Amino acid sequence: MDVGDSPLLKFAADLRSLRDKAGGYSYRQLGARAHYSATTLSDAAGGRKLPSLAVTLAYVRACEGDEAEWEDRWHQVAAEVLPTPPSAEEGHPPYAGLAPYGTEDAEWFFGRDRVLEDLEKRIIGRRFVAVFGASGAGKSSLLRAGLVPRLPGPTVLTTPGELDVRPEKLDLGQDLIVVDQFEEVFTLCPDAEQRAAFVDALLTARCRVVLGVRADFYGHCAQYPELIEALTDSQLLLGPMGPEELRQVIMQPAVKASCTVETALVSRLIADATGQAGVLPLMSHALLETWRRRRGTTLTLAGYEAAGGIQHAIAQTAERTFTSLEKQQRALARQVFLRLTALGDGTEDTKRRLPRAELDTDVDIDVVLDRLAHARLLTLDRDTVEIAHEALIRSWPRLRNWLAGDRDGLRTMRQLTEAAATWDSLGRDPDALYRGSRLDTAVEWTRRDGVRTSVMERDFLADSLAARDRERRLAHRHTRRLRQLVALLLVLLVLAGGAVVLASRAQQQAAWERNLSVARYVANEAENRRDDNPNLAHQMLIAAYRLSGTDDLRDRVLSAHAATSLDMVSRSVLTGQALSPDGTQVPIARVPDIADDRINKRLGGYLVPRNTVTSFVVTRTERAYATTAETDPRIWDVTDVRNPVVAHTFTGPLTLVAFAPVTGRVLVTVDGTSEATVWDTSNPREPVALAVLENHPRWIADIEFSLDGKVLATIDNQSTVRLWSLEDPREPRQIGELSDGEDVSTLALHPDGRTIAVAGKSGSIRLWDLTNAWAPTKIATLEGHSDTVLSLGFRRDGTALASAGKDDTVRLWDLADPHHPAQRARISGRTAGIYGIGFGDAPDWVVTSNSDGTTRSWQFDVDVAIATLCETVYDPISEDEWRRNFSGIDYQPPCS
């Protein structure tokens, strides 16, 4: 076959080439990976006809190709080989596209019969009625094509932009005035008196009045008490259409145009549009383009996909609207879209509902929002703004490029926005301001090209900078006063020999206070210098800690050590889940002899799919296995970390997996969050299902093994913990239950099996006595984390507990007296992706495992941390630098 004969033949040849590059799978093997028959996949690469988009993407996914690239290829080929749009002479289009239906389109308007009946009853019973709805909900079509043609008698249909707002012009002697897009009163009329006169004219007109108002302008209406009074019990809120209403919108215009709609297309459109606010014009546009690509008189799924569907309709509209804005407005539009997108962490980016108050009150901002809402790209509600459809994030290339360009900067923006909002909600409390490295990072981000902050964010940063300057001045002033105090005490010592003891004590207290003040000032300075001179910053921080010895400075030293440590350990990790039989070498995280990402990838870089590792185990036979849970859950043999291989692939998605510790023979999986299955993985390449946990609720939120692997704990979606005996894996049985009335999303079992620690969203950790496993008793509550606790792990001797939280801290708790636990220390550092935590082979060495296949150590022994930091110091702090920071303190280089 000559691949140059046609675009279709070239497309088919490239599919076959992709299969060859993936390893030359047979079509039977490819069918098992793609979940399509071998015949279907063979036909897709045969070149006789264009395969459907779904089959094409399944083929590419099975060959590990770039789905986005191939989807674009498919659309290009489809535009050339599928039937071209018919000419305009072929009759009235049955769909209106992005434009609203007008009175002349009444015969083509369907799906709102129930709402129209309700509206007619309201108009009969009341003189003044308003229809509120989000942008794109179909208000204009409802009023113009639905309401007006159904009403008898003279009716005026207008908008504020078309109507003279003088009161006498509204006294038209009509039965009914319908004012669509009433929000134009506020957007097009800058004169407050003229707006008030127009509203008053409507309220006093000698006829019935119906308003169509965008929901986000409800607050503007509240500025006029008489209008609010008139609207009491006279408001109709227009929401999204249900599946049956959508079916009428799709089917009835086609029937009227003597066309038919494929059943598959109807199902696809209903699935794409149900529950989506503001989707009606987008769906109408996609239907119009599909009608233009109909096959005879039939609207087909292939034509819908060739037109781009709802997603590509949004992308085309977005690009056209964006490029029509002025240069300054385009910059504002970019900031709006970035703020409206929530970045995914191992998941796809999603839309974010934004409070209107987060955007400045600015004419250009109002214009941008209005233009984007008019194009149906944004949905403006009463007090919020959001992207009309998440398909925009996935399908608009420009927005994808924005999001990919500087994700760290976007996270900095999101954190700044949340911090400023919290500060404002607390009455602008100074304790909520940024300090240290977080302040420096935020300020540096605001200085980049194209960055625009809100008034609240600028106020927040300005107050943070001012507070830092005040703290520095206060520290210097305090030091000076302390020096004066010491001098005074020395004079008094000479004059009054009898006050020697008192003066000595006062001097010690003054010195301690001076040292504490200097230490905290230096610690803050060290945070500011960490990025440009870590060598000096670490020495300053160590010296500050030795000068004061306070817990907060100890935690800062530990956090600095954690920030410099590599994501690699080569000894015992986690509560039995990644230990070799002798508790030593573990081939995980990175290849042990090279610890540099520029030379050698992390283990997670070799696993596919990435960021999905959920457990790790080393068996007694010295073999290491990792598991991943995704659409294609796998067991990986990672004994050779340079070349991990798939040992087994499960069918269907798994949400949770857990290996029994030590032996690694028993594996428990949760299928689709609904069913827990026990497997024998003596041969990991051919695991054997042994049993299913009976009588377990539908949703399973987490699972955890005991240290000896004989007990399994499960958490359901109601935060109930159940204990199961797996001494005989073929016959699991429930042996206990715990429900403490709070959220539970993670747990850890004490090595002695008589204590359990549970935690969740609140950040508190609860200890329970399991002596009576069916009626546990609470021992203590550990408070410290300010956000969700991600993972818990006991030390092997049971005298300590480690916890990792979503608040980016890892904490060590002393349980020598479990009834009176105490926090030993806290280390700050990134905790995203952590799924497991435990102890190494040193009492104060905590280790966490991350879903990207890496393992990270957290050293809680401050002396070890200091020694490790000092190993990297080649230039001791100079005397000049010491005097600048430790004024009045003898020169003592901390790493000499």
Tab-separated table of N, CA, C and O in Angstrom, residues 745-792:
chain	number	residue	atom	x	y	z
A	745	SER	N	-9.440	8.513	57.852
A	745	SER	CA	-8.984	8.182	56.500
A	745	SER	C	-7.646	7.453	56.511
A	745	SER	O	-7.204	6.992	55.467
A	746	THR	N	-6.990	7.353	57.680
A	746	THR	CA	-5.749	6.583	57.778
A	746	THR	C	-5.623	6.021	59.174
A	746	THR	O	-6.251	6.529	60.120
A	747	LEU	N	-4.809	4.965	59.331
A	747	LEU	CA	-4.670	4.310	60.631
A	747	LEU	C	-3.336	3.613	60.698
A	747	LEU	O	-2.643	3.432	59.689
A	748	ALA	N	-2.960	3.163	61.911
A	748	ALA	CA	-1.767	2.342	62.111
A	748	ALA	C	-2.042	1.410	63.288
A	748	ALA	O	-2.664	1.820	64.281
A	749	LEU	N	-1.592	0.164	63.182
A	749	LEU	CA	-1.753	-0.834	64.237
A	749	LEU	C	-0.448	-0.938	65.025
A	749	LEU	O	0.634	-1.083	64.448
A	750	HIS	N	-0.565	-0.879	66.351
A	750	HIS	CA	0.593	-0.989	67.246
A	750	HIS	C	1.235	-2.369	67.082
A	750	HIS	O	0.546	-3.356	66.828
A	751	PRO	N	2.578	-2.463	67.213
A	751	PRO	CA	3.224	-3.774	67.067
A	751	PRO	C	2.670	-4.849	67.991
A	751	PRO	O	2.696	-6.032	67.638
A	752	ASP	N	2.153	-4.432	69.183
A	752	ASP	CA	1.621	-5.465	70.089
A	752	ASP	C	0.187	-5.861	69.746
A	752	ASP	O	-0.365	-6.773	70.368
A	753	GLY	N	-0.422	-5.180	68.753
A	753	GLY	CA	-1.762	-5.534	68.310
A	753	GLY	C	-2.866	-5.098	69.240
A	753	GLY	O	-4.039	-5.347	68.968
A	754	ARG	N	-2.551	-4.413	70.369
A	754	ARG	CA	-3.585	-4.030	71.346
A	754	ARG	C	-3.938	-2.542	71.284
A	754	ARG	O	-4.778	-2.081	72.044
A	755	THR	N	-3.279	-1.794	70.378
A	755	THR	CA	-3.532	-0.353	70.261
A	755	THR	C	-3.622	0.005	68.788
A	755	THR	O	-2.905	-0.555	67.960
A	756	ILE	N	-4.519	0.949	68.494
A	756	ILE	CA	-4.661	1.446	67.119
A	756	ILE	C	-4.682	2.967	67.147
A	756	ILE	O	-5.223	3.581	68.078
A	757	ALA	N	-4.032	3.578	66.159
A	757	ALA	CA	-4.063	5.033	65.978
A	757	ALA	C	-4.870	5.337	64.721
A	757	ALA	O	-4.660	4.705	63.677
A	758	VAL	N	-5.816	6.289	64.822
A	758	VAL	CA	-6.639	6.671	63.670
A	758	VAL	C	-6.606	8.185	63.528
A	758	VAL	O	-6.436	8.914	64.508
A	759	ALA	N	-6.786	8.669	62.295
A	759	ALA	CA	-6.781	10.113	62.033
A	759	ALA	C	-7.479	10.372	60.714
A	759	ALA	O	-7.767	9.452	59.947
A	760	GLY	N	-7.738	11.688	60.451
A	760	GLY	CA	-8.435	12.061	59.222
A	760	GLY	C	-8.328	13.549	58.957
A	760	GLY	O	-7.303	14.185	59.217
A	761	LYS	N	-9.445	14.136	58.463
A	761	LYS	CA	-9.437	15.512	57.983
A	761	LYS	C	-9.169	16.530	59.080
A	761	LYS	O	-8.606	17.585	58.825
A	762	SER	N	-9.604	16.258	60.317
A	762	SER	CA	-9.473	17.259	61.375
A	762	SER	C	-8.033	17.508	61.774
A	762	SER	O	-7.714	18.547	62.346
A	763	GLY	N	-7.130	16.557	61.489
A	763	GLY	CA	-5.742	16.695	61.885
A	763	GLY	C	-5.428	16.094	63.238
A	763	GLY	O	-4.256	15.917	63.580
A	764	SER	N	-6.450	15.759	64.034
A	764	SER	CA	-6.201	15.139	65.333
A	764	SER	C	-5.951	13.644	65.152
A	764	SER	O	-6.472	13.010	64.238
A	765	ILE	N	-5.117	13.071	66.043
A	765	ILE	CA	-4.809	11.637	66.031
A	765	ILE	C	-5.359	11.046	67.317
A	765	ILE	O	-5.088	11.558	68.413
A	766	ARG	N	-6.132	9.976	67.195
A	766	ARG	CA	-6.730	9.335	68.372
A	766	ARG	C	-6.127	7.947	68.588
A	766	ARG	O	-5.988	7.181	67.636
A	767	LEU	N	-5.771	7.647	69.855
A	767	LEU	CA	-5.266	6.331	70.236
A	767	LEU	C	-6.377	5.556	70.936
A	767	LEU	O	-7.040	6.076	71.842
A	768	TRP	N	-6.583	4.285	70.522
A	768	TRP	CA	-7.635	3.445	71.087
A	768	TRP	C	-7.045	2.121	71.580
A	768	TRP	O	-6.165	1.544	70.929
A	769	ASP	N	-7.568	1.658	72.733
A	769	ASP	CA	-7.179	0.369	73.299
A	769	ASP	C	-8.078	-0.708	72.691
A	769	ASP	O	-9.303	-0.637	72.782
A	770	LEU	N	-7.456	-1.755	72.076
A	770	LEU	CA	-8.207	-2.811	71.404
A	770	LEU	C	-8.272	-4.087	72.228
A	770	LEU	O	-8.498	-5.170	71.681
A	771	THR	N	-8.061	-3.969	73.539
A	771	THR	CA	-8.150	-5.178	74.351
A	771	THR	C	-9.480	-5.878	74.115
A	771	THR	O	-9.548	-7.103	73.954
A	772	ASN	N	-10.566	-5.101	74.089
A	772	ASN	CA	-11.859	-5.605	73.627
A	772	ASN	C	-12.092	-4.985	72.256
A	772	ASN	O	-12.547	-3.862	72.141
A	773	ALA	N	-11.768	-5.753	71.211
A	773	ALA	CA	-11.777	-5.192	69.859
A	773	ALA	C	-13.168	-4.802	69.393
A	773	ALA	O	-13.308	-4.046	68.427
A	774	TRP	N	-14.225	-5.341	70.018
A	774	TRP	CA	-15.594	-4.979	69.621
A	774	TRP	C	-16.106	-3.757	70.388
A	774	TRP	O	-17.138	-3.193	70.034
A	775	ALA	N	-15.378	-3.355	71.435
A	775	ALA	CA	-15.757	-2.161	72.202
A	775	ALA	C	-14.483	-1.437	72.643
A	775	ALA	O	-14.148	-1.411	73.829
A	776	PRO	N	-13.725	-0.849	71.708
A	776	PRO	CA	-12.460	-0.180	72.050
A	776	PRO	C	-12.691	1.014	72.968
A	776	PRO	O	-13.764	1.629	72.979
A	777	THR	N	-11.669	1.372	73.734
A	777	THR	CA	-11.728	2.541	74.610
A	777	THR	C	-10.633	3.520	74.206
A	777	THR	O	-9.508	3.124	73.874
A	778	LYS	N	-10.974	4.830	74.219
A	778	LYS	CA	-10.016	5.845	73.805
A	778	LYS	C	-8.962	6.044	74.888
A	778	LYS	O	-9.273	6.124	76.078
A	779	ILE	N	-7.702	6.130	74.450
A	779	ILE	CA	-6.589	6.334	75.373
A	779	ILE	C	-6.199	7.805	75.440
A	779	ILE	O	-6.061	8.384	76.517
A	780	ALA	N	-6.025	8.430	74.249
A	780	ALA	CA	-5.565	9.821	74.223
A	780	ALA	C	-5.819	10.418	72.843
A	780	ALA	O	-6.097	9.700	71.875
A	781	THR	N	-5.737	11.753	72.779
A	781	THR	CA	-5.845	12.481	71.512
A	781	THR	C	-4.603	13.335	71.326
A	781	THR	O	-4.190	14.043	72.243
A	782	LEU	N	-4.000	13.260	70.134
A	782	LEU	CA	-2.781	14.003	69.817
A	782	LEU	C	-3.160	15.143	68.877
A	782	LEU	O	-3.648	14.906	67.775
A	783	GLU	N	-2.939	16.378	69.328
A	783	GLU	CA	-3.283	17.564	68.543
A	783	GLU	C	-2.010	18.222	68.015
A	783	GLU	O	-1.029	18.360	68.746
A	784	GLY	N	-2.031	18.640	66.745
A	784	GLY	CA	-0.870	19.309	66.184
A	784	GLY	C	-1.044	19.643	64.724
A	784	GLY	O	-0.814	20.775	64.305
A	785	HIS	N	-1.447	18.641	63.923
A	785	HIS	CA	-1.630	18.882	62.496
A	785	HIS	C	-2.797	19.837	62.267
A	785	HIS	O	-3.840	19.728	62.922
A	786	SER	N	-2.628	20.734	61.296
A	786	SER	CA	-3.683	21.700	60.981
A	786	SER	C	-4.497	21.292	59.762
A	786	SER	O	-5.390	22.015	59.357
A	787	ASP	N	-4.185	20.143	59.183
A	787	ASP	CA	-4.920	19.678	58.008
A	787	ASP	C	-4.943	18.147	58.053
A	787	ASP	O	-4.460	17.519	58.996
A	788	THR	N	-5.491	17.526	57.011
A	788	THR	CA	-5.685	16.087	56.965
A	788	THR	C	-4.389	15.342	57.251
A	788	THR	O	-3.332	15.672	56.722
A	789	VAL	N	-4.473	14.300	58.093
A	789	VAL	CA	-3.341	13.408	58.337
A	789	VAL	C	-3.306	12.381	57.215
A	789	VAL	O	-4.286	11.680	56.960
A	790	LEU	N	-2.170	12.270	56.510
A	790	LEU	CA	-2.046	11.389	55.340
A	790	LEU	C	-1.664	9.972	55.722
A	790	LEU	O	-2.129	9.013	55.103
A	791	SER	N	-0.791	9.792	56.745
A	791	SER	CA	-0.321	8.445	57.071
A	791	SER	C	0.206	8.418	58.493
A	791	SER	O	0.660	9.440	59.031
A	792	LEU	N	0.141	7.224	59.117
A	792	LEU	CA	0.593	7.012	60.480
A	792	LEU	C	1.467	5.769	60.517
A	792	LEU	O	1.263	4.832	59.728
